[in-house]
Coordinates of C-alpha atoms and ligand atoms in Angstrom, one line a residue:
X1 CA 2.9 -13.2 -16.7
X2 CA 0.7 -10.7 -14.8
X3 CA 0.4 -11.0 -11.1
X4 CA -2.9 -11.2 -9.2
X5 CA -4.0 -7.6 -8.9
X6 CA -4.7 -6.0 -5.6
X7 CA -6.9 -3.0 -5.0
X8 CA -6.3 -1.5 -1.5
X9 CA -8.2 1.2 0.2
X10 CA -6.3 3.5 2.5
X11 CA -8.9 5.3 4.6
X12 CA -6.3 7.6 6.3
X13 CA -7.9 9.6 9.2
X14 CA -11.5 9.1 8.0
X15 CA -14.4 7.1 9.3
X16 CA -15.8 6.7 12.8
X17 CA -16.7 3.2 13.8
X18 CA -20.3 3.8 12.7
X19 CA -19.3 5.2 9.3
X20 CA -16.8 2.4 8.8
X21 CA -19.5 -0.3 9.3
X22 CA -21.7 1.5 6.8
X23 CA -18.9 1.8 4.3
X24 CA -17.9 -1.8 4.5
X25 CA -21.5 -3.1 4.4
X26 CA -22.0 -1.0 1.2
X27 CA -18.8 -2.2 -0.2
X28 CA -19.7 -5.9 0.3
X29 CA -23.0 -5.4 -1.5
X30 CA -21.3 -3.6 -4.4
X31 CA -18.6 -6.2 -4.9
X32 CA -21.0 -9.2 -4.4
X33 CA -20.5 -10.3 -8.0
X34 CA -16.7 -9.8 -8.2
X35 CA -14.6 -13.0 -8.6
X36 CA -12.3 -12.6 -5.7
X37 CA -10.0 -15.4 -6.9
X38 CA -9.0 -12.9 -9.6
X39 CA -8.3 -9.9 -7.4
X40 CA -7.3 -9.2 -3.8
X41 CA -9.3 -6.5 -2.1
X42 CA -7.9 -4.8 1.0
X43 CA -9.0 -2.1 3.3
X44 CA -6.9 -0.1 5.8
X45 CA -9.3 1.7 8.3
X46 CA -8.1 3.8 11.2
X47 CA -7.2 1.8 14.3
X48 CA -10.4 2.5 16.2
X49 CA -12.5 1.0 13.4
X50 CA -10.4 -2.1 12.8
X51 CA -12.5 -4.4 15.1
X52 CA -15.8 -3.2 13.7
X53 CA -14.6 -3.6 10.2
X54 CA -13.3 -7.1 10.9
X55 CA -16.7 -8.0 12.3
X56 CA -18.6 -6.6 9.4
X57 CA -16.2 -8.4 6.9
X58 CA -16.8 -11.7 8.6
X59 CA -16.8 -14.5 6.0
X60 CA -15.8 -12.2 3.2
X61 CA -12.4 -12.5 1.4
X62 CA -11.7 -8.7 1.9
X63 CA -8.3 -8.3 3.6
X64 CA -7.6 -6.0 6.6
X65 CA -4.6 -3.8 7.1
X66 CA -3.2 -1.3 9.6
X67 CA -2.1 2.0 8.2
X68 CA 1.2 2.0 10.3
X69 CA 2.7 0.3 13.3
X70 CA 5.6 0.6 15.7
X71 CA 8.3 -2.1 15.5
X72 CA 8.2 -3.0 19.2
X73 CA 5.6 -5.4 20.7
X74 CA 4.8 -3.1 23.7
X75 CA 6.3 -0.3 25.7
X76 CA 6.3 3.3 26.6
X77 CA 5.5 4.6 23.2
X78 CA 2.5 6.9 23.7
X79 CA 0.1 7.0 20.8
X80 CA 1.7 4.1 18.9
X81 CA 0.3 0.7 18.0
X82 CA 2.1 -2.6 18.0
X83 CA 2.2 -5.5 15.6
X84 CA 0.6 -7.8 18.2
X85 CA -2.3 -5.4 18.5
X86 CA -2.9 -5.3 14.7
X87 CA -2.7 -9.1 14.5
X88 CA -5.2 -9.5 17.4
X89 CA -7.9 -7.5 15.6
X90 CA -7.5 -9.5 12.4
X91 CA -5.0 -7.6 10.3
X92 CA -3.0 -9.6 7.8
X93 CA -1.3 -6.6 6.3
X94 CA 0.2 -3.3 7.3
X95 CA 1.0 -0.2 5.3
X96 CA 4.6 0.9 6.0
X97 CA 6.3 4.2 5.1
X98 CA 3.3 6.1 3.6
X99 CA 4.6 9.5 2.4
X100 CA 2.3 11.2 4.9
X101 CA 4.0 9.3 7.7
X102 CA 7.4 10.2 6.3
X103 CA 6.6 13.9 5.6
X104 CA 4.3 14.7 8.6
X105 CA 5.5 12.3 11.3
X106 CA 9.2 12.1 10.7
X107 CA 9.5 8.5 9.5
X108 CA 12.9 7.7 7.9
X109 CA 14.1 4.9 5.7
X110 CA 15.7 3.5 8.9
X111 CA 12.5 3.4 10.9
X112 CA 10.7 2.0 7.8
X113 CA 13.3 -0.8 7.8
X114 CA 12.8 -1.6 11.5
X115 CA 9.1 -1.7 10.9
X116 CA 9.4 -4.0 7.9
X117 CA 11.6 -6.4 9.9
X118 CA 9.1 -6.4 12.7
X119 CA 6.1 -6.9 10.4
X120 CA 7.8 -10.0 9.0
X121 CA 8.7 -11.4 12.3
X122 CA 5.1 -11.1 13.4
X123 CA 3.6 -12.6 10.3
X124 CA 2.1 -9.4 8.9
X125 CA 2.6 -8.7 5.2
X126 CA 3.9 -5.2 4.6
X127 CA 2.8 -2.8 1.9
X128 CA 5.8 -0.6 1.5
X129 CA 5.2 2.9 0.0
X130 CA 7.9 4.7 -1.9
X131 CA 7.7 7.8 -4.1
X132 CA 9.2 11.2 -5.0
X133 CA 8.0 14.7 -4.3
X134 CA 7.4 17.2 -7.1
X135 CA 10.6 19.0 -6.3
X136 CA 12.6 15.8 -6.5
X137 CA 10.9 14.9 -9.8
X138 CA 11.6 18.3 -11.3
X139 CA 15.2 18.0 -10.2
X140 CA 15.5 14.7 -12.1
X141 CA 15.9 12.7 -8.9
X142 CA 12.9 10.4 -9.1
X143 CA 14.8 7.2 -9.6
X144 CA 17.6 8.0 -7.2
X145 CA 15.0 8.8 -4.4
X146 CA 13.2 5.6 -5.0
X147 CA 16.4 3.6 -5.2
X148 CA 17.5 5.0 -1.8
X149 CA 14.1 4.2 -0.3
X150 CA 14.4 0.6 -1.6
X151 CA 18.0 0.1 -0.6
X152 CA 17.6 1.4 2.9
X153 CA 14.1 0.3 3.5
X154 CA 14.7 -3.3 2.4
X155 CA 18.2 -3.5 3.9
X156 CA 18.8 -6.9 5.5
X157 CA 15.6 -8.5 4.3
X158 CA 15.9 -11.9 2.8
X159 CA 14.7 -12.7 -0.8
X160 CA 12.0 -14.9 0.8
X161 CA 10.7 -11.9 2.8
X162 CA 10.9 -9.5 -0.1
X163 CA 9.0 -11.7 -2.5
X164 CA 6.1 -12.0 0.0
X165 CA 5.7 -8.2 0.3
X166 CA 3.8 -5.6 -1.7
X167 CA 5.2 -2.4 -2.9
X168 CA 3.3 0.8 -3.7
X169 CA 4.7 3.5 -5.9
X170 CA 3.0 6.7 -4.8
X171 CA 4.3 10.0 -6.4
X172 CA 3.8 12.5 -3.6
X173 CA 2.6 15.1 -6.1
X174 CA -0.2 12.9 -7.2
X175 CA -1.6 12.1 -3.7
X176 CA -4.9 13.7 -2.9
X177 CA -4.3 16.3 -5.6
X178 CA -6.4 14.9 -8.4
X179 CA -3.3 14.8 -10.5
X180 CA -2.6 11.2 -11.4
X181 CA 0.6 10.2 -13.0
X182 CA -0.1 9.1 -16.5
X183 CA 0.1 5.4 -17.1
X184 CA 3.4 6.0 -19.0
X185 CA 4.9 8.0 -16.1
X186 CA 3.8 5.4 -13.6
X187 CA 5.0 2.5 -15.7
X188 CA 8.4 4.1 -16.1
X189 CA 8.9 4.0 -12.3
X190 CA 7.3 0.6 -11.8
X191 CA 9.6 -0.8 -14.4
X192 CA 12.6 0.8 -12.6
X193 CA 11.4 -0.8 -9.3
X194 CA 11.1 -4.2 -11.0
X195 CA 14.6 -3.9 -12.5
X196 CA 16.0 -3.0 -9.1
X197 CA 14.2 -6.0 -7.5
X198 CA 15.6 -8.3 -10.2
X199 CA 19.1 -7.1 -9.6
X200 CA 18.9 -7.6 -5.9
X201 CA 16.7 -10.7 -5.6
X202 CA 16.6 -12.4 -9.0
X203 CA 14.0 -12.6 -11.6
X204 CA 11.9 -15.4 -10.1
X205 CA 11.4 -13.4 -6.8
X206 CA 11.0 -10.0 -8.5
X207 CA 8.3 -11.4 -10.9
X208 CA 6.1 -12.4 -7.9
X209 CA 6.1 -9.0 -6.2
X210 CA 3.1 -6.8 -6.7
X211 CA 3.8 -3.1 -7.2
X212 CA 0.7 -1.1 -6.7
X213 CA 0.3 2.5 -8.0
X214 CA -1.2 5.1 -5.7
X215 CA -2.0 8.8 -6.2
X216 CA -5.5 10.0 -7.2
X217 CA -6.6 6.6 -8.5
X218 CA -10.3 6.8 -9.6
X219 CA -12.7 4.5 -11.5
X220 CA -11.9 6.6 -14.6
X221 CA -8.1 6.0 -14.6
X222 CA -7.6 2.5 -13.1
X223 CA -7.9 0.7 -16.4
X224 CA -5.2 2.7 -18.2
X225 CA -2.9 2.1 -15.3
X226 CA -3.6 -1.6 -15.0
X227 CA -2.9 -2.1 -18.7
X228 CA 0.8 -1.5 -18.0
X229 CA 3.0 -4.5 -17.6
X230 CA 4.5 -3.6 -14.2
X231 CA 1.4 -2.1 -12.5
X232 CA -0.3 -4.7 -10.4
X233 CA -3.0 -2.8 -8.6
X234 CA -3.9 0.4 -6.8
X235 CA -3.5 1.9 -3.4
X236 CA -6.5 4.2 -3.2
X237 CA -7.1 7.0 -0.8
X238 CA -10.0 9.4 -1.4
X239 CA -11.9 7.2 -3.8
X240 CA -11.9 4.3 -1.3
X241 CA -14.1 6.3 1.1
X242 CA -17.2 5.7 -1.0
X243 CA -18.5 2.1 -1.6
X244 CA -19.5 2.7 -5.2
X245 CA -16.3 4.3 -6.4
X246 CA -14.1 1.8 -4.6
X247 CA -16.1 -1.1 -6.0
X248 CA -15.9 0.4 -9.5
X249 CA -12.1 0.6 -9.1
X250 CA -12.1 -3.1 -8.0
X251 CA -14.2 -4.1 -11.0
X252 CA -12.4 -2.1 -13.6
X253 CA -9.0 -3.0 -12.2
X254 CA -9.4 -6.7 -12.2
Ligands
LIG301 P1 -5.3 9.5 -3.0 O1 -4.4 8.8 -1.8 O2 -5.9 8.3 -3.7 O3 -6.4 10.2 -2.2 O4 -4.5 10.3 -3.8 C1 -3.6 7.7 -2.1 C2 -2.7 7.4 -0.9 O5 -2.2 8.3 -0.3 O6 -2.5 6.2 -0.6

């Protein structure tokens, strides 16, 4: 049984409010003929553009996510954003533990775990990112790194929570580099993740969880990736910044 695919666009630190409106309007036109009962489409704009994007999306099934959040509802955390704030502007999802957050902003598996718990308690569906660096891959540590990210990241979560979340496998060496993992390389890790989920949460729950692939996803490579049994969609960075390429990925990936 294949799960309903999800194509998610992570805009990172791109798009002013004006540019965001234009991108989303273009995207809605391009995906006008897509059967959205067969694919979930999601965008994660920067915080300042969330309201404008929500407004532009009005009435469309495209889902809205934050790119990160703090686990507290409010407080003296300069520069942070809270789950309540994301909910208020219409987010249903939130990306947690993206490798750029981990590598550049000091996020750990422990803070990721706090964020996941907070997302669940506020009714936001998390998209948890995991993935190894080139150095870790070359040292043969890919699965042990991912296992640790899963063990610590999902620590204390119930099966009910885990089965409602989305995972994203994003090999760090493939992000923004133009070097995609081959469908076989990606599937190997996706299958490992599925096996881990089965061992911790049982087959029924594990079979429901979508595991997206991220790292230089493009219109040209999405079909090969989606053909693999355990790849349930894409988390797209660079190619989500143009309406036509993101729409092509949605169409070819569903
Ligand atoms: P990329 O980014 O598609 O530009 O490689 C993916 C991501 O970081 O989510």
